[in-house]
Amino acid sequence: MSDMKNDVNEKRRTPEEELESAYQNIRNDLANDLLQQIKENPPSLFEKIVVELLVNMGYGGSRKDAGKAIGKTRDEGIDGIIKEDRLGLDIIYIQAKRWDNTVGRPEIQKFAGALQGQRAKKGVFITTSTFSKDAYEYVTKIDSKIVLIDGEQLSQYMIDYNIGVATVSNYEIKKIDSDYFIES
């Protein structure tokens, strides 16, 4: 009986709904594939991806001088820096963790300490995994502004800002413009 109910619900979906569902499935598969690619490449590439993503999101102005990946031993807990705007009035510090395990509060506390060591007020912590509830709660209680971006959000941003992806097809959906048929 439940199979018939699912069939009835499937048949009630409009072509636009079917297309939207297929689009979301393709996008989710692409997001998972992107995360897998990141994990299979060297950490230095991940740090460059993070900086390029933030530049494409509008931070820093031009790619040439907007930001850079630091990514070296003794980086003091900072993997990259990026200017907040074209003028460089403020700097955003970046921590990029290519992990499979959940990132917990201790890692966020270390990053917050690294920000204090730089006298910085803003940071972005990006991971290929997830953050614990304690990590999210911690960033709401400190003076520094730290934005947490998990693997799922990272891959969605990469798709939105064309990092590591290429367009295969575009489809336009059109409808009747009822205003066109109104006689004045």
PDB file of C-alpha atoms in Angstrom:
ATOM      1  CA  MET A   1       0.000   0.000   0.000  1.00  0.00           C
ATOM      2  CA  SER A   2       2.783   2.460   0.844  1.00  0.00           C
ATOM      3  CA  ASP A   3       4.364   1.928  -2.608  1.00  0.00           C
ATOM      4  CA  MET A   4       1.104   3.067  -4.213  1.00  0.00           C
ATOM      5  CA  LYS A   5       1.051   6.138  -1.967  1.00  0.00           C
ATOM      6  CA  ASN A   6       4.607   7.045  -3.014  1.00  0.00           C
ATOM      7  CA  ASP A   7       3.681   6.536  -6.673  1.00  0.00           C
ATOM      8  CA  VAL A   8       0.696   8.889  -6.275  1.00  0.00           C
ATOM      9  CA  ASN A   9       2.917  11.538  -4.603  1.00  0.00           C
ATOM     10  CA  GLU A  10       5.524  11.164  -7.365  1.00  0.00           C
ATOM     11  CA  LYS A  11       2.888  11.679 -10.065  1.00  0.00           C
ATOM     12  CA  ARG A  12       1.581  14.852  -8.403  1.00  0.00           C
ATOM     13  CA  ARG A  13       4.918  16.630  -8.752  1.00  0.00           C
ATOM     14  CA  THR A  14       5.107  19.236 -11.475  1.00  0.00           C
ATOM     15  CA  PRO A  15       7.861  19.100 -14.083  1.00  0.00           C
ATOM     16  CA  GLU A  16       9.476  22.081 -12.335  1.00  0.00           C
ATOM     17  CA  GLU A  17       9.474  20.174  -9.040  1.00  0.00           C
ATOM     18  CA  GLU A  18      10.990  17.131 -10.757  1.00  0.00           C
ATOM     19  CA  LEU A  19      13.700  19.307 -12.287  1.00  0.00           C
ATOM     20  CA  GLU A  20      14.414  20.987  -8.941  1.00  0.00           C
ATOM     21  CA  SER A  21      14.677  17.593  -7.235  1.00  0.00           C
ATOM     22  CA  ALA A  22      17.038  16.277  -9.911  1.00  0.00           C
ATOM     23  CA  TYR A  23      19.114  19.473  -9.682  1.00  0.00           C
ATOM     24  CA  GLN A  24      19.439  19.113  -5.897  1.00  0.00           C
ATOM     25  CA  ASN A  25      20.487  15.463  -6.278  1.00  0.00           C
ATOM     26  CA  ILE A  26      23.162  16.400  -8.824  1.00  0.00           C
ATOM     27  CA  ARG A  27      24.366  19.260  -6.627  1.00  0.00           C
ATOM     28  CA  ASN A  28      24.574  17.048  -3.512  1.00  0.00           C
ATOM     29  CA  ASP A  29      26.524  14.386  -5.418  1.00  0.00           C
ATOM     30  CA  LEU A  30      28.888  17.077  -6.736  1.00  0.00           C
ATOM     31  CA  ALA A  31      29.370  18.476  -3.218  1.00  0.00           C
ATOM     32  CA  ASN A  32      30.299  15.014  -1.909  1.00  0.00           C
ATOM     33  CA  ASP A  33      32.699  14.488  -4.830  1.00  0.00           C
ATOM     34  CA  LEU A  34      34.340  17.872  -4.156  1.00  0.00           C
ATOM     35  CA  LEU A  35      34.997  16.984  -0.522  1.00  0.00           C
ATOM     36  CA  GLN A  36      36.485  13.651  -1.593  1.00  0.00           C
ATOM     37  CA  GLN A  37      38.793  15.420  -4.077  1.00  0.00           C
ATOM     38  CA  ILE A  38      39.955  17.850  -1.393  1.00  0.00           C
ATOM     39  CA  LYS A  39      40.757  14.982   0.978  1.00  0.00           C
ATOM     40  CA  GLU A  40      42.760  13.160  -1.718  1.00  0.00           C
ATOM     41  CA  ASN A  41      44.996  16.155  -2.469  1.00  0.00           C
ATOM     42  CA  PRO A  42      47.803  17.742  -0.416  1.00  0.00           C
ATOM     43  CA  PRO A  43      46.866  20.063   2.476  1.00  0.00           C
ATOM     44  CA  SER A  44      48.591  22.967   0.703  1.00  0.00           C
ATOM     45  CA  LEU A  45      46.005  22.749  -2.105  1.00  0.00           C
ATOM     46  CA  PHE A  46      43.191  22.885   0.450  1.00  0.00           C
ATOM     47  CA  GLU A  47      44.644  26.060   1.948  1.00  0.00           C
ATOM     48  CA  LYS A  48      44.852  27.650  -1.532  1.00  0.00           C
ATOM     49  CA  ILE A  49      41.247  26.602  -2.271  1.00  0.00           C
ATOM     50  CA  VAL A  50      40.092  28.287   0.935  1.00  0.00           C
ATOM     51  CA  VAL A  51      41.817  31.572   0.053  1.00  0.00           C
ATOM     52  CA  GLU A  52      40.524  31.459  -3.541  1.00  0.00           C
ATOM     53  CA  LEU A  53      36.995  30.816  -2.272  1.00  0.00           C
ATOM     54  CA  LEU A  54      37.105  33.818   0.064  1.00  0.00           C
ATOM     55  CA  VAL A  55      38.438  36.022  -2.750  1.00  0.00           C
ATOM     56  CA  ASN A  56      35.627  34.835  -5.043  1.00  0.00           C
ATOM     57  CA  MET A  57      33.173  35.642  -2.248  1.00  0.00           C
ATOM     58  CA  GLY A  58      34.296  39.272  -2.461  1.00  0.00           C
ATOM     59  CA  TYR A  59      36.944  39.575   0.221  1.00  0.00           C
ATOM     60  CA  GLY A  60      40.148  41.401  -0.563  1.00  0.00           C
ATOM     61  CA  GLY A  61      39.452  42.723  -4.040  1.00  0.00           C
ATOM     62  CA  SER A  62      41.861  41.218  -6.578  1.00  0.00           C
ATOM     63  CA  ARG A  63      43.374  37.737  -6.391  1.00  0.00           C
ATOM     64  CA  LYS A  64      46.877  39.140  -6.713  1.00  0.00           C
ATOM     65  CA  ASP A  65      47.062  40.879  -3.362  1.00  0.00           C
ATOM     66  CA  ALA A  66      43.850  39.946  -1.544  1.00  0.00           C
ATOM     67  CA  GLY A  67      45.031  36.962   0.393  1.00  0.00           C
ATOM     68  CA  LYS A  68      47.613  34.266   0.742  1.00  0.00           C
ATOM     69  CA  ALA A  69      47.984  30.803   2.145  1.00  0.00           C
ATOM     70  CA  ILE A  70      50.671  30.636   4.800  1.00  0.00           C
ATOM     71  CA  GLY A  71      50.671  26.870   5.343  1.00  0.00           C
ATOM     72  CA  LYS A  72      54.048  26.194   6.861  1.00  0.00           C
ATOM     73  CA  THR A  73      55.258  24.662  10.060  1.00  0.00           C
ATOM     74  CA  ARG A  74      55.250  27.149  12.884  1.00  0.00           C
ATOM     75  CA  ASP A  75      52.478  29.151  11.253  1.00  0.00           C
ATOM     76  CA  GLU A  76      51.288  29.837  14.823  1.00  0.00           C
ATOM     77  CA  GLY A  77      47.834  28.370  14.120  1.00  0.00           C
ATOM     78  CA  ILE A  78      47.142  30.551  11.081  1.00  0.00           C
ATOM     79  CA  ASP A  79      46.882  28.921   7.633  1.00  0.00           C
ATOM     80  CA  GLY A  80      46.081  32.031   5.616  1.00  0.00           C
ATOM     81  CA  ILE A  81      45.165  35.676   5.711  1.00  0.00           C
ATOM     82  CA  ILE A  82      42.846  37.709   3.567  1.00  0.00           C
ATOM     83  CA  LYS A  83      41.951  41.381   3.451  1.00  0.00           C
ATOM     84  CA  GLU A  84      38.387  42.065   4.494  1.00  0.00           C
ATOM     85  CA  ASP A  85      37.984  44.632   1.721  1.00  0.00           C
ATOM     86  CA  ARG A  86      39.844  46.126  -1.249  1.00  0.00           C
ATOM     87  CA  LEU A  87      41.546  48.701   0.950  1.00  0.00           C
ATOM     88  CA  GLY A  88      42.787  46.182   3.450  1.00  0.00           C
ATOM     89  CA  LEU A  89      41.304  48.049   6.398  1.00  0.00           C
ATOM     90  CA  ASP A  90      41.105  44.798   8.324  1.00  0.00           C
ATOM     91  CA  ILE A  91      42.591  41.326   8.002  1.00  0.00           C
ATOM     92  CA  ILE A  92      40.728  38.052   8.396  1.00  0.00           C
ATOM     93  CA  TYR A  93      42.793  35.111   9.585  1.00  0.00           C
ATOM     94  CA  ILE A  94      42.085  31.646   8.254  1.00  0.00           C
ATOM     95  CA  GLN A  95      42.440  28.168   9.737  1.00  0.00           C
ATOM     96  CA  ALA A  96      41.882  25.284   7.317  1.00  0.00           C
ATOM     97  CA  LYS A  97      41.601  21.736   8.684  1.00  0.00           C
ATOM     98  CA  ARG A  98      41.330  18.845   6.265  1.00  0.00           C
ATOM     99  CA  TRP A  99      39.887  16.388   8.768  1.00  0.00           C
ATOM    100  CA  ASP A 100      37.540  13.425   8.883  1.00  0.00           C
ATOM    101  CA  ASN A 101      36.840  13.682  12.618  1.00  0.00           C
ATOM    102  CA  THR A 102      34.607  16.302  14.226  1.00  0.00           C
ATOM    103  CA  VAL A 103      36.416  19.532  15.121  1.00  0.00           C
ATOM    104  CA  GLY A 104      35.840  20.241  18.787  1.00  0.00           C
ATOM    105  CA  ARG A 105      36.077  23.222  21.079  1.00  0.00           C
ATOM    106  CA  PRO A 106      39.808  22.710  21.890  1.00  0.00           C
ATOM    107  CA  GLU A 107      40.784  23.343  18.250  1.00  0.00           C
ATOM    108  CA  ILE A 108      38.627  26.458  18.117  1.00  0.00           C
ATOM    109  CA  GLN A 109      40.170  27.671  21.388  1.00  0.00           C
ATOM    110  CA  LYS A 110      43.666  27.223  19.897  1.00  0.00           C
ATOM    111  CA  PHE A 111      42.614  29.263  16.854  1.00  0.00           C
ATOM    112  CA  ALA A 112      41.105  31.960  19.095  1.00  0.00           C
ATOM    113  CA  GLY A 113      44.433  32.064  20.965  1.00  0.00           C
ATOM    114  CA  ALA A 114      46.319  32.394  17.672  1.00  0.00           C
ATOM    115  CA  LEU A 115      44.049  35.323  16.752  1.00  0.00           C
ATOM    116  CA  GLN A 116      44.839  37.009  20.071  1.00  0.00           C
ATOM    117  CA  GLY A 117      48.539  36.472  19.390  1.00  0.00           C
ATOM    118  CA  GLN A 118      48.091  38.451  16.170  1.00  0.00           C
ATOM    119  CA  ARG A 119      45.864  41.055  17.859  1.00  0.00           C
ATOM    120  CA  ALA A 120      43.203  39.990  15.377  1.00  0.00           C
ATOM    121  CA  LYS A 121      39.463  40.208  15.899  1.00  0.00           C
ATOM    122  CA  LYS A 122      38.213  38.141  12.936  1.00  0.00           C
ATOM    123  CA  GLY A 123      38.794  34.612  11.780  1.00  0.00           C
ATOM    124  CA  VAL A 124      37.336  31.897   9.600  1.00  0.00           C
ATOM    125  CA  PHE A 125      37.798  28.250  10.565  1.00  0.00           C
ATOM    126  CA  ILE A 126      37.077  25.926   7.651  1.00  0.00           C
ATOM    127  CA  THR A 127      37.078  22.138   7.817  1.00  0.00           C
ATOM    128  CA  THR A 128      36.230  19.248   5.524  1.00  0.00           C
ATOM    129  CA  SER A 129      34.437  17.567   8.441  1.00  0.00           C
ATOM    130  CA  THR A 130      31.968  18.944  11.006  1.00  0.00           C
ATOM    131  CA  PHE A 131      32.063  20.994  14.216  1.00  0.00           C
ATOM    132  CA  SER A 132      30.882  19.847  17.628  1.00  0.00           C
ATOM    133  CA  LYS A 133      28.033  21.590  19.419  1.00  0.00           C
ATOM    134  CA  ASP A 134      30.604  22.843  21.977  1.00  0.00           C
ATOM    135  CA  ALA A 135      32.621  24.443  19.169  1.00  0.00           C
ATOM    136  CA  TYR A 136      29.567  26.356  17.907  1.00  0.00           C
ATOM    137  CA  GLU A 137      28.667  27.463  21.425  1.00  0.00           C
ATOM    138  CA  TYR A 138      32.221  28.577  22.178  1.00  0.00           C
ATOM    139  CA  VAL A 139      32.420  31.013  19.229  1.00  0.00           C
ATOM    140  CA  THR A 140      29.289  32.790  20.469  1.00  0.00           C
ATOM    141  CA  LYS A 141      30.930  33.521  23.849  1.00  0.00           C
ATOM    142  CA  ILE A 142      34.261  35.060  22.844  1.00  0.00           C
ATOM    143  CA  ASP A 143      35.254  38.582  21.828  1.00  0.00           C
ATOM    144  CA  SER A 144      36.829  37.540  18.530  1.00  0.00           C
ATOM    145  CA  LYS A 145      34.424  36.901  15.658  1.00  0.00           C
ATOM    146  CA  ILE A 146      35.106  33.398  14.327  1.00  0.00           C
ATOM    147  CA  VAL A 147      32.996  31.993  11.509  1.00  0.00           C
ATOM    148  CA  LEU A 148      32.825  28.197  11.309  1.00  0.00           C
ATOM    149  CA  ILE A 149      32.408  26.590   7.883  1.00  0.00           C
ATOM    150  CA  ASP A 150      31.994  22.816   7.832  1.00  0.00           C
ATOM    151  CA  GLY A 151      32.616  20.482   4.898  1.00  0.00           C
ATOM    152  CA  GLU A 152      29.027  20.546   3.687  1.00  0.00           C
ATOM    153  CA  GLN A 153      28.891  24.359   3.640  1.00  0.00           C
ATOM    154  CA  LEU A 154      32.380  24.536   2.098  1.00  0.00           C
ATOM    155  CA  SER A 155      31.413  22.316  -0.817  1.00  0.00           C
ATOM    156  CA  GLN A 156      28.188  24.280  -1.382  1.00  0.00           C
ATOM    157  CA  TYR A 157      30.168  27.543  -1.431  1.00  0.00           C
ATOM    158  CA  MET A 158      32.661  26.009  -3.872  1.00  0.00           C
ATOM    159  CA  ILE A 159      29.786  25.176  -6.221  1.00  0.00           C
ATOM    160  CA  ASP A 160      28.182  28.622  -5.794  1.00  0.00           C
ATOM    161  CA  TYR A 161      31.465  30.458  -6.424  1.00  0.00           C
ATOM    162  CA  ASN A 162      32.835  28.136  -9.154  1.00  0.00           C
ATOM    163  CA  ILE A 163      35.866  26.755  -7.324  1.00  0.00           C
ATOM    164  CA  GLY A 164      36.978  23.383  -8.695  1.00  0.00           C
ATOM    165  CA  VAL A 165      33.836  22.933 -10.785  1.00  0.00           C
ATOM    166  CA  ALA A 166      32.879  23.511 -14.418  1.00  0.00           C
ATOM    167  CA  THR A 167      29.433  24.151 -15.893  1.00  0.00           C
ATOM    168  CA  VAL A 168      28.202  21.273 -18.034  1.00  0.00           C
ATOM    169  CA  SER A 169      24.701  22.501 -18.946  1.00  0.00           C
ATOM    170  CA  ASN A 170      22.316  25.377 -18.288  1.00  0.00           C
ATOM    171  CA  TYR A 171      18.543  25.101 -18.472  1.00  0.00           C
ATOM    172  CA  GLU A 172      16.158  28.049 -18.588  1.00  0.00           C
ATOM    173  CA  ILE A 173      12.618  27.575 -17.345  1.00  0.00           C
ATOM    174  CA  LYS A 174      10.137  29.963 -18.895  1.00  0.00           C
ATOM    175  CA  LYS A 175       6.505  30.775 -18.208  1.00  0.00           C
ATOM    176  CA  ILE A 176       3.917  32.934 -19.875  1.00  0.00           C
ATOM    177  CA  ASP A 177       4.314  36.643 -19.138  1.00  0.00           C
ATOM    178  CA  SER A 178       0.692  37.496 -18.410  1.00  0.00           C
ATOM    179  CA  ASP A 179       1.470  41.247 -18.428  1.00  0.00           C
ATOM    180  CA  TYR A 180       2.443  40.947 -22.091  1.00  0.00           C
ATOM    181  CA  PHE A 181      -1.059  39.860 -23.026  1.00  0.00           C
ATOM    182  CA  ILE A 182      -2.862  42.690 -21.231  1.00  0.00           C
ATOM    183  CA  GLU A 183      -4.062  45.298 -23.697  1.00  0.00           C
ATOM    184  CA  SER A 184      -3.491  48.867 -22.603  1.00  0.00           C
TER     185      SER A 184
END
